[in-house]
Coordinates of N, CA, C and O in Angstrom, one line a residue:
M1 N 84.6 33.9 165.2 CA 85.2 34.2 163.9 C 85.9 33.0 163.3 O 85.8 32.7 162.2
R2 N 86.6 32.4 164.2 CA 87.4 31.2 163.8 C 86.5 30.1 163.3 O 86.8 29.4 162.3
G3 N 85.4 29.9 163.9 CA 84.4 28.9 163.5 C 83.8 29.2 162.2 O 83.4 28.2 161.5
M4 N 83.7 30.4 161.8 CA 83.1 30.8 160.5 C 84.0 30.3 159.4 O 83.5 29.9 158.3
G5 N 85.3 30.3 159.5 CA 86.2 29.9 158.5 C 86.0 28.4 158.3 O 86.0 27.9 157.1
F6 N 85.9 27.6 159.4 CA 85.7 26.2 159.3 C 84.4 25.9 158.6 O 84.2 25.0 157.8
L7 N 83.3 26.6 159.0 CA 82.0 26.4 158.5 C 82.0 26.7 157.0 O 81.4 26.0 156.2
S8 N 82.6 27.8 156.5 CA 82.7 28.1 155.1 C 83.4 27.0 154.3 O 83.0 26.6 153.2
A9 N 84.5 26.5 154.9 CA 85.3 25.4 154.2 C 84.4 24.1 154.2 O 84.5 23.4 153.2
A10 N 83.7 23.8 155.2 CA 82.8 22.6 155.3 C 81.7 22.8 154.2 O 81.4 21.8 153.5
R11 N 81.2 24.0 154.1 CA 80.1 24.2 153.1 C 80.7 24.0 151.7 O 80.1 23.4 150.8
A12 N 81.9 24.6 151.4 CA 82.5 24.4 150.1 C 82.8 23.0 149.8 O 82.6 22.5 148.7
A13 N 83.4 22.2 150.8 CA 83.7 20.8 150.6 C 82.4 20.0 150.3 O 82.4 19.1 149.4
T14 N 81.3 20.3 151.0 CA 80.0 19.6 150.8 C 79.5 20.0 149.4 O 79.0 19.1 148.7
A15 N 79.6 21.2 149.0 CA 79.2 21.6 147.6 C 80.0 20.9 146.5 O 79.4 20.4 145.6
I16 N 81.3 20.8 146.7 CA 82.1 20.1 145.7 C 81.8 18.6 145.7 O 81.6 18.0 144.6
L17 N 81.6 18.0 146.9 CA 81.2 16.6 146.9 C 79.9 16.3 146.2 O 79.7 15.4 145.4
C18 N 78.9 17.2 146.5 CA 77.6 17.0 145.9 C 77.7 17.2 144.3 O 77.1 16.5 143.6
G19 N 78.5 18.1 143.9 CA 78.7 18.3 142.5 C 79.3 17.1 141.8 O 78.9 16.7 140.7
V20 N 80.3 16.5 142.4 CA 81.0 15.3 141.9 C 80.0 14.2 141.8 O 79.9 13.5 140.8
L21 N 79.2 14.0 142.9 CA 78.2 12.9 142.9 C 77.1 13.2 141.8 O 76.7 12.2 141.2
L22 N 76.7 14.4 141.7 CA 75.7 14.8 140.7 C 76.2 14.5 139.3 O 75.5 13.9 138.4
L23 N 77.5 14.9 139.0 CA 78.1 14.7 137.7 C 78.1 13.2 137.4 O 77.8 12.8 136.2
A24 N 78.5 12.4 138.3 CA 78.6 11.0 138.1 C 77.3 10.4 137.7 O 77.2 9.4 136.9
E25 N 76.2 10.9 138.2 CA 74.8 10.3 138.0 C 74.1 11.0 136.8 O 73.0 10.6 136.4
M26 N 74.7 12.1 136.3 CA 74.0 12.9 135.3 C 73.8 12.1 134.0 O 74.7 11.4 133.5
P27 N 72.6 12.1 133.4 CA 72.4 11.4 132.1 C 73.1 12.2 131.0 O 73.0 13.4 130.9
V28 N 73.8 11.4 130.1 CA 74.5 12.0 129.0 C 74.3 11.2 127.7 O 74.0 10.0 127.8
N29 N 74.4 11.8 126.6 CA 74.3 11.1 125.3 C 75.6 10.4 125.1 O 76.7 10.9 125.5
C30 N 75.5 9.2 124.5 CA 76.7 8.4 124.3 C 76.6 7.8 122.9 O 75.6 7.3 122.5
L31 N 77.6 8.0 122.1 CA 77.7 7.4 120.7 C 78.7 6.3 120.7 O 79.8 6.5 121.2
S32 N 78.3 5.2 120.2 CA 79.3 4.1 120.1 C 79.2 3.5 118.7 O 78.2 3.5 118.0
I33 N 80.3 2.9 118.2 CA 80.4 2.2 117.0 C 81.0 0.8 117.4 O 82.1 0.7 118.0
S34 N 80.2 -0.2 117.0 CA 80.7 -1.5 117.4 C 80.7 -2.5 116.2 O 79.9 -2.3 115.3
G35 N 81.6 -3.4 116.3 CA 81.7 -4.5 115.2 C 81.8 -5.8 116.0 O 80.8 -6.2 116.6
D36 N 83.0 -6.3 116.2 CA 83.3 -7.4 117.1 C 83.7 -6.7 118.4 O 84.8 -6.6 118.7
G37 N 82.7 -6.3 119.2 CA 82.9 -5.5 120.4 C 82.9 -4.0 120.1 O 82.7 -3.6 118.9
V38 N 83.1 -3.2 121.1 CA 83.0 -1.8 120.9 C 84.3 -1.2 120.4 O 85.4 -1.5 120.9
L39 N 84.2 -0.6 119.2 CA 85.4 0.0 118.6 C 85.6 1.4 119.0 O 86.8 1.8 119.2
Y40 N 84.6 2.2 119.1 CA 84.6 3.6 119.5 C 83.4 3.9 120.4 O 82.3 3.4 120.1
I41 N 83.7 4.7 121.4 CA 82.6 5.2 122.3 C 82.9 6.5 122.9 O 84.1 6.7 123.2
S42 N 82.0 7.4 123.0 CA 82.3 8.7 123.6 C 81.0 9.4 124.1 O 79.9 9.2 123.6
V43 N 81.2 10.1 125.2 CA 80.1 11.0 125.7 C 80.0 12.2 124.8 O 81.0 12.7 124.3
L44 N 78.8 12.7 124.6 CA 78.6 13.8 123.7 C 77.6 14.8 124.3 O 76.6 14.4 125.0
P45 N 77.7 16.1 124.1 CA 76.7 17.0 124.5 C 75.5 16.9 123.6 O 75.6 16.4 122.4
N46 N 74.3 17.3 124.0 CA 73.1 17.3 123.2 C 73.3 18.1 122.0 O 73.8 19.2 122.0
G47 N 73.0 17.6 120.8 CA 73.1 18.3 119.5 C 74.5 18.1 118.9 O 74.7 18.7 117.9
A48 N 75.3 17.3 119.4 CA 76.7 17.1 118.9 C 76.6 16.5 117.5 O 75.7 15.7 117.1
S49 N 77.5 16.9 116.6 CA 77.5 16.4 115.2 C 78.4 15.2 115.0 O 79.5 15.1 115.6
F50 N 78.0 14.3 114.2 CA 78.7 13.1 113.8 C 78.6 13.0 112.3 O 77.5 13.0 111.8
T51 N 79.7 12.8 111.6 CA 79.6 12.8 110.1 C 80.3 11.6 109.5 O 81.4 11.2 109.9
T52 N 79.6 11.0 108.6 CA 80.2 9.9 107.8 C 80.3 10.4 106.4 O 79.5 11.1 105.9
T53 N 81.4 10.0 105.7 CA 81.7 10.3 104.3 C 82.1 9.1 103.6 O 82.8 8.3 104.1
Y54 N 81.6 9.0 102.4 CA 82.0 7.8 101.5 C 81.8 8.2 100.1 O 81.2 9.2 99.7
E55 N 82.5 7.4 99.2 CA 82.3 7.5 97.8 C 81.3 6.5 97.3 O 81.3 5.3 97.6
H56 N 80.3 7.1 96.6 CA 79.2 6.2 96.1 C 79.7 5.2 95.2 O 80.5 5.5 94.3
S57 N 79.3 3.9 95.3 CA 79.9 2.8 94.5 C 79.6 2.9 93.1 O 80.3 2.4 92.2
V58 N 78.4 3.5 92.7 CA 78.0 3.5 91.3 C 78.4 4.9 90.7 O 79.1 5.0 89.6
E59 N 78.1 5.9 91.3 CA 78.3 7.3 90.9 C 79.7 7.8 91.0 O 80.2 8.7 90.3
R60 N 80.5 7.1 91.9 CA 81.9 7.5 92.2 C 82.0 9.0 92.6 O 82.9 9.7 92.3
T61 N 81.0 9.5 93.3 CA 81.0 10.8 93.8 C 80.9 10.8 95.4 O 80.4 9.8 95.9
P62 N 81.3 11.8 96.1 CA 81.3 11.8 97.5 C 79.8 12.0 98.0 O 79.0 12.7 97.4
V63 N 79.6 11.3 99.2 CA 78.3 11.5 99.9 C 78.7 11.8 101.3 O 79.5 11.1 101.9
V64 N 78.1 12.9 101.9 CA 78.4 13.3 103.2 C 77.1 13.3 104.0 O 76.2 13.9 103.7
D65 N 77.1 12.4 105.0 CA 75.9 12.3 105.9 C 76.3 12.9 107.3 O 77.2 12.4 107.9
E66 N 75.5 14.0 107.7 CA 75.8 14.6 109.0 C 74.6 14.2 109.9 O 73.4 14.4 109.5
Y67 N 74.9 13.8 111.0 CA 73.9 13.4 112.0 C 74.1 14.3 113.3 O 75.2 14.8 113.5
R68 N 73.0 14.4 114.0 CA 73.1 15.1 115.3 C 72.6 14.1 116.4 O 71.6 13.3 116.2
I69 N 73.3 14.1 117.5 CA 72.9 13.2 118.6 C 72.2 14.0 119.6 O 72.7 14.9 120.2
V70 N 70.9 13.6 119.8 CA 70.0 14.3 120.7 C 69.1 13.4 121.5 O 68.5 12.5 120.9
G71 N 69.2 13.5 122.8 CA 68.3 12.6 123.7 C 68.5 11.2 123.5 O 67.5 10.4 123.5
G72 N 69.7 10.7 123.2 CA 69.9 9.3 123.0 C 69.5 8.8 121.6 O 69.5 7.6 121.3
N73 N 69.2 9.7 120.7 CA 68.8 9.3 119.3 C 69.8 9.9 118.3 O 70.4 10.9 118.6
I74 N 69.9 9.3 117.1 CA 70.7 9.8 116.0 C 69.7 10.4 115.0 O 68.8 9.7 114.6
W75 N 69.8 11.7 114.8 CA 68.9 12.4 113.8 C 69.7 12.6 112.5 O 70.8 13.2 112.6
G76 N 69.1 12.2 111.4 CA 69.7 12.5 110.1 C 69.5 14.0 109.9 O 68.4 14.5 109.8
W77 N 70.6 14.8 110.0 CA 70.6 16.2 109.9 C 70.7 16.8 108.5 O 69.9 17.6 108.1
E78 N 71.7 16.2 107.8 CA 71.9 16.7 106.4 C 72.7 15.7 105.6 O 73.6 15.0 106.1
E79 N 72.3 15.5 104.3 CA 73.0 14.7 103.4 C 73.4 15.5 102.2 O 72.6 16.2 101.6
R80 N 74.7 15.5 101.9 CA 75.2 16.2 100.7 C 75.7 15.2 99.7 O 76.4 14.3 99.9
V81 N 75.2 15.4 98.4 CA 75.6 14.6 97.3 C 75.9 15.5 96.1 O 75.5 16.6 96.0
R82 N 76.5 14.9 95.1 CA 76.9 15.6 93.9 C 76.0 15.2 92.7 O 76.0 15.9 91.7
S83 N 75.2 14.1 92.8 CA 74.3 13.7 91.8 C 73.1 13.1 92.5 O 73.1 12.8 93.7
H84 N 72.0 12.8 91.7 CA 70.9 12.1 92.3 C 70.5 10.9 91.6 O 69.3 10.5 91.5
N85 N 71.4 10.2 91.0 CA 71.2 8.9 90.3 C 71.5 7.8 91.3 O 72.0 8.0 92.4
A86 N 71.2 6.6 90.9 CA 71.6 5.3 91.5 C 71.3 5.3 93.0 O 72.1 5.0 93.8
G87 N 70.0 5.7 93.4 CA 69.6 5.5 94.8 C 70.0 6.7 95.7 O 69.7 6.7 96.9
L88 N 70.5 7.8 95.1 CA 70.8 9.0 95.9 C 69.6 9.8 96.0 O 68.7 9.8 95.2
P89 N 69.5 10.7 97.0 CA 68.3 11.5 97.2 C 68.1 12.5 96.1 O 69.0 13.0 95.5
F90 N 66.8 12.7 95.7 CA 66.5 13.7 94.6 C 65.4 14.7 95.0 O 65.1 15.5 94.2
S91 N 64.8 14.5 96.2 CA 63.8 15.5 96.6 C 63.8 15.6 98.2 O 64.5 14.8 98.8
A92 N 63.1 16.6 98.6 CA 63.0 16.8 100.1 C 62.2 15.7 100.8 O 61.1 15.4 100.2
P93 N 62.6 15.3 101.9 CA 61.7 14.4 102.7 C 60.6 15.2 103.4 O 60.7 16.4 103.4
P94 N 59.6 14.5 103.9 CA 58.5 15.2 104.6 C 59.2 16.0 105.8 O 60.1 15.5 106.4
H95 N 58.9 17.2 106.0 CA 59.4 18.1 107.0 C 60.9 18.4 106.8 O 61.6 18.6 107.7
G96 N 61.3 18.4 105.6 CA 62.7 18.7 105.2 C 62.8 19.6 104.0 O 61.8 20.1 103.5
S97 N 64.0 19.8 103.6 CA 64.2 20.7 102.4 C 65.3 20.1 101.5 O 66.1 19.3 101.9
F98 N 65.2 20.5 100.2 CA 66.2 20.1 99.2 C 66.8 21.4 98.6 O 66.1 22.2 98.1
I99 N 68.1 21.5 98.8 CA 68.8 22.8 98.4 C 69.9 22.4 97.4 O 70.6 21.5 97.6
M100 N 70.0 23.2 96.3 CA 71.0 23.0 95.4 C 71.9 24.3 95.4 O 71.4 25.4 95.4
N101 N 73.2 24.0 95.5 CA 74.2 25.1 95.3 C 75.2 24.7 94.3 O 75.1 23.6 93.7
S102 N 76.3 25.4 94.0 CA 77.2 25.1 93.0 C 78.0 23.8 93.2 O 78.5 23.2 92.3
D103 N 78.2 23.4 94.5 CA 78.9 22.3 94.8 C 78.1 21.0 95.2 O 78.5 19.9 95.0
W104 N 77.0 21.2 95.9 CA 76.3 20.1 96.5 C 74.8 20.2 96.2 O 74.2 21.3 96.1
M105 N 74.1 19.0 96.2 CA 72.7 18.9 96.4 C 72.5 18.5 97.9 O 73.1 17.5 98.3
I106 N 71.7 19.3 98.6 CA 71.7 19.1 100.1 C 70.3 18.8 100.5 O 69.3 19.5 100.2
V107 N 70.1 17.7 101.2 CA 68.8 17.3 101.8 C 68.9 17.5 103.3 O 69.8 17.0 103.9
R108 N 68.1 18.3 103.8 CA 68.1 18.6 105.2 C 66.8 18.2 105.9 O 65.7 18.3 105.3
G109 N 66.9 17.8 107.1 CA 65.7 17.5 107.9 C 65.1 16.2 107.7 O 65.7 15.3 107.1
G110 N 63.8 16.1 108.0 CA 63.1 14.8 107.8 C 62.5 14.3 109.1 O 61.6 13.4 109.0
R111 N 63.0 14.7 110.2 CA 62.4 14.3 111.5 C 62.4 12.8 111.7 O 61.3 12.2 112.0
R112 N 63.5 12.1 111.4 CA 63.5 10.6 111.5 C 64.6 10.2 112.5 O 65.7 9.9 112.0
P113 N 64.4 10.2 113.7 CA 65.4 9.7 114.7 C 65.5 8.2 114.7 O 64.5 7.5 114.4
T114 N 66.6 7.7 115.1 CA 66.8 6.3 115.3 C 67.9 6.1 116.4 O 68.7 7.0 116.6
A115 N 67.9 5.0 117.0 CA 68.9 4.7 118.0 C 70.1 4.0 117.4 O 71.2 3.9 118.1
S116 N 69.9 3.4 116.2 CA 71.0 2.5 115.7 C 71.0 2.6 114.2 O 69.9 2.6 113.5
I117 N 72.2 2.5 113.6 CA 72.3 2.5 112.1 C 73.3 1.3 111.8 O 74.4 1.3 112.3
A118 N 72.8 0.4 111.0 CA 73.7 -0.7 110.5 C 74.5 0.0 109.3 O 73.9 0.5 108.4
Y119 N 75.8 -0.1 109.4 CA 76.6 0.6 108.4 C 77.7 -0.3 107.8 O 78.4 -1.0 108.5
R120 N 77.7 -0.4 106.5 CA 78.7 -1.2 105.8 C 79.9 -0.3 105.4 O 79.8 0.7 104.7
V121 N 81.1 -0.7 105.8 CA 82.3 0.0 105.5 C 82.9 -0.6 104.2 O 82.9 -1.8 104.1
G122 N 83.3 0.3 103.3 CA 83.9 -0.2 102.1 C 85.4 -0.4 102.3 O 85.9 -0.7 103.4
D123 N 86.1 -0.2 101.2 CA 87.6 -0.3 101.3 C 88.2 0.8 100.5 O 87.5 1.8 100.1
A124 N 89.5 0.8 100.2 CA 90.2 1.8 99.5 C 89.7 1.9 98.1 O 89.9 3.0 97.4
E125 N 89.1 0.9 97.5 CA 88.7 0.9 96.2 C 87.2 1.4 96.0 O 86.9 2.2 95.2
I126 N 86.4 0.9 96.9 CA 85.0 1.2 96.9 C 84.6 1.7 98.3 O 84.7 0.9 99.3
G127 N 84.2 2.9 98.4 CA 83.7 3.4 99.7 C 84.5 4.5 100.3 O 84.0 5.6 100.4
M128 N 85.8 4.3 100.6 CA 86.6 5.3 101.2 C 86.0 6.0 102.4 O 86.1 7.2 102.6
N129 N 85.3 5.2 103.2 CA 84.5 5.7 104.3 C 85.4 6.3 105.4 O 86.4 5.8 105.8
T130 N 84.9 7.5 105.9 CA 85.5 8.1 107.0 C 84.4 8.5 108.0 O 83.3 8.7 107.7
W131 N 84.8 8.6 109.3 CA 83.9 9.1 110.3 C 84.6 10.3 111.0 O 85.8 10.3 111.3
E132 N 83.7 11.3 111.4 CA 84.2 12.4 112.1 C 83.3 12.7 113.3 O 82.1 12.8 113.1
L133 N 84.0 12.9 114.4 CA 83.3 13.2 115.7 C 84.1 14.3 116.4 O 85.1 13.9 117.1
P134 N 83.9 15.6 116.1 CA 84.7 16.6 116.7 C 84.6 16.5 118.2 O 83.6 16.2 118.8
P135 N 85.7 16.7 118.9 CA 87.0 17.3 118.5 C 88.0 16.2 118.2 O 89.2 16.5 118.1
F136 N 87.6 14.9 118.0 CA 88.5 13.8 117.7 C 89.0 13.8 116.3 O 88.3 14.4 115.4
D137 N 90.1 13.1 116.0 CA 90.6 13.0 114.7 C 89.7 12.2 113.8 O 88.9 11.3 114.3
R138 N 89.7 12.5 112.5 CA 89.0 11.7 111.5 C 89.5 10.3 111.6 O 90.6 10.0 111.6
V139 N 88.5 9.3 111.4 CA 88.8 7.9 111.4 C 88.7 7.4 109.9 O 87.6 7.6 109.3
N140 N 89.7 6.9 109.4 CA 89.7 6.3 108.0 C 89.2 4.9 108.2 O 90.0 3.9 108.2
A141 N 87.9 4.8 108.3 CA 87.2 3.5 108.5 C 87.6 2.4 107.5 O 87.7 1.3 107.8
F142 N 87.7 2.9 106.2 CA 87.9 2.0 105.1 C 89.3 1.3 105.3 O 89.5 0.2 104.8
G143 N 90.2 1.9 105.9 CA 91.6 1.4 106.2 C 91.6 0.5 107.4 O 92.3 -0.5 107.4
E144 N 90.9 0.9 108.4 CA 90.9 0.1 109.7 C 89.9 -1.0 109.7 O 90.1 -2.0 110.4
Y145 N 88.7 -0.9 109.0 CA 87.7 -1.9 109.1 C 87.1 -2.2 107.7 O 85.9 -2.2 107.5
P146 N 88.0 -2.5 106.8 CA 87.5 -2.7 105.4 C 86.5 -3.9 105.3 O 86.7 -4.9 105.9
S147 N 85.5 -3.6 104.5 CA 84.4 -4.5 104.2 C 83.7 -5.1 105.4 O 83.2 -6.2 105.3
R148 N 83.7 -4.4 106.5 CA 83.0 -4.9 107.7 C 81.7 -4.1 107.9 O 81.5 -3.0 107.4
R149 N 80.8 -4.8 108.6 CA 79.5 -4.2 109.0 C 79.7 -3.8 110.4 O 80.1 -4.5 111.3
V150 N 79.3 -2.5 110.7 CA 79.4 -2.0 112.1 C 78.0 -1.4 112.4 O 77.2 -1.2 111.6
F151 N 77.8 -1.2 113.7 CA 76.6 -0.5 114.2 C 77.0 0.8 114.9 O 77.8 0.8 115.8
I152 N 76.3 1.8 114.4 CA 76.5 3.1 115.0 C 75.3 3.3 115.9 O 74.1 3.3 115.4
E153 N 75.5 3.5 117.2 CA 74.4 3.5 118.2 C 74.5 4.7 119.1 O 75.6 5.1 119.5
S154 N 73.3 5.2 119.5 CA 73.3 6.3 120.4 C 72.4 5.8 121.6 O 71.4 5.1 121.4
S155 N 72.8 6.3 122.8 CA 72.0 6.0 124.0 C 72.2 7.1 125.0 O 73.0 7.9 124.9
V156 N 71.4 7.0 126.1 CA 71.6 7.9 127.2 C 72.1 7.0 128.4 O 71.5 6.0 128.6
R157 N 73.2 7.4 129.0 CA 73.8 6.7 130.1 C 74.1 7.6 131.2 O 74.2 8.8 131.0
K158 N 74.4 7.0 132.3 CA 74.9 7.9 133.4 C 76.4 8.2 133.0 O 77.1 7.4 132.5
F159 N 76.8 9.4 133.4 CA 78.1 9.8 133.0 C 79.2 8.9 133.5 O 80.2 8.6 132.7
R160 N 79.1 8.3 134.7 CA 80.1 7.4 135.2 C 80.1 6.1 134.4 O 81.1 5.3 134.6
E161 N 79.1 5.8 133.6 CA 79.0 4.5 132.9 C 79.3 4.7 131.4 O 79.1 3.8 130.6
A162 N 79.8 5.9 131.0 CA 80.1 6.2 129.6 C 81.5 6.6 129.4 O 81.9 7.7 129.5
P163 N 82.3 5.6 129.0 CA 83.7 5.8 128.8 C 84.0 6.4 127.4 O 83.1 6.5 126.6
T164 N 85.2 6.8 127.2 CA 85.7 7.2 125.9 C 86.7 6.2 125.5 O 87.6 5.9 126.2
K165 N 86.5 5.6 124.3 CA 87.4 4.5 123.8 C 87.6 4.7 122.3 O 86.6 4.9 121.6
G166 N 88.8 4.5 121.8 CA 89.1 4.5 120.4 C 89.4 5.8 119.8 O 90.2 5.9 118.9
W167 N 88.6 6.8 120.1 CA 88.8 8.1 119.5 C 90.1 8.7 120.0 O 90.5 8.6 121.2
T168 N 90.8 9.4 119.1 CA 92.1 10.1 119.5 C 92.1 11.6 119.1 O 91.3 11.9 118.2
V169 N 92.9 12.3 119.7 CA 93.1 13.7 119.4 C 94.6 14.0 119.2 O 95.3 13.7 120.1
E170 N 94.9 14.4 118.0 CA 96.3 14.7 117.8 C 96.7 16.1 118.4 O 96.0 17.1 118.1
M171 N 97.7 16.0 119.2 CA 98.1 17.3 119.9 C 99.0 18.1 118.9 O 99.8 17.5 118.2
P172 N 98.8 19.4 118.9 CA 99.6 20.2 118.0 C 101.1 20.1 118.4 O 101.4 20.0 119.6
R173 N 102.0 20.0 117.5 CA 103.4 19.9 117.7 C 104.0 21.3 118.0 O 103.7 22.3 117.4
R174 N 104.9 21.3 119.0 CA 105.6 22.5 119.3 C 106.7 22.8 118.2 O 107.4 22.0 117.8
Q175 N 106.8 24.1 117.9 CA 107.8 24.5 116.9 C 109.2 24.7 117.5 O 109.4 25.1 118.6

């Protein structure tokens, strides 16, 4: 009887050790934003949402681009605009849809994955760019990286090789 307790504890310890080793080697999606070095990086679950928002330089209307991170690729999921002039979308892409509602013209789909996006950040006058990666706080990129070119990249890495850097979460204040 006494040996059974030791055997159960040894099995539990072995299972925990194997789980930790498996987790460290598990492939995960990783999203990074780099300029002069890595500015932001985080591990993401498959299908995680990443959103960029900016003010169109000619139309002066907001543009919201929502991406999904899947299998190490960035998929253009949805683009929301208020007009379709000056280079903004005006029709559905192949394998996509174009939806109009009272607030937005929405382009969804298109089946165009990419591993990297070259992204120009504006400033407080032109662009007003922000980045959102839940559950992290919104980044006012136009204030932190005005007029810079950055690269938004997705990859698959081993969990142990995928740090989180730059992103912050504001903790709720106690009353």
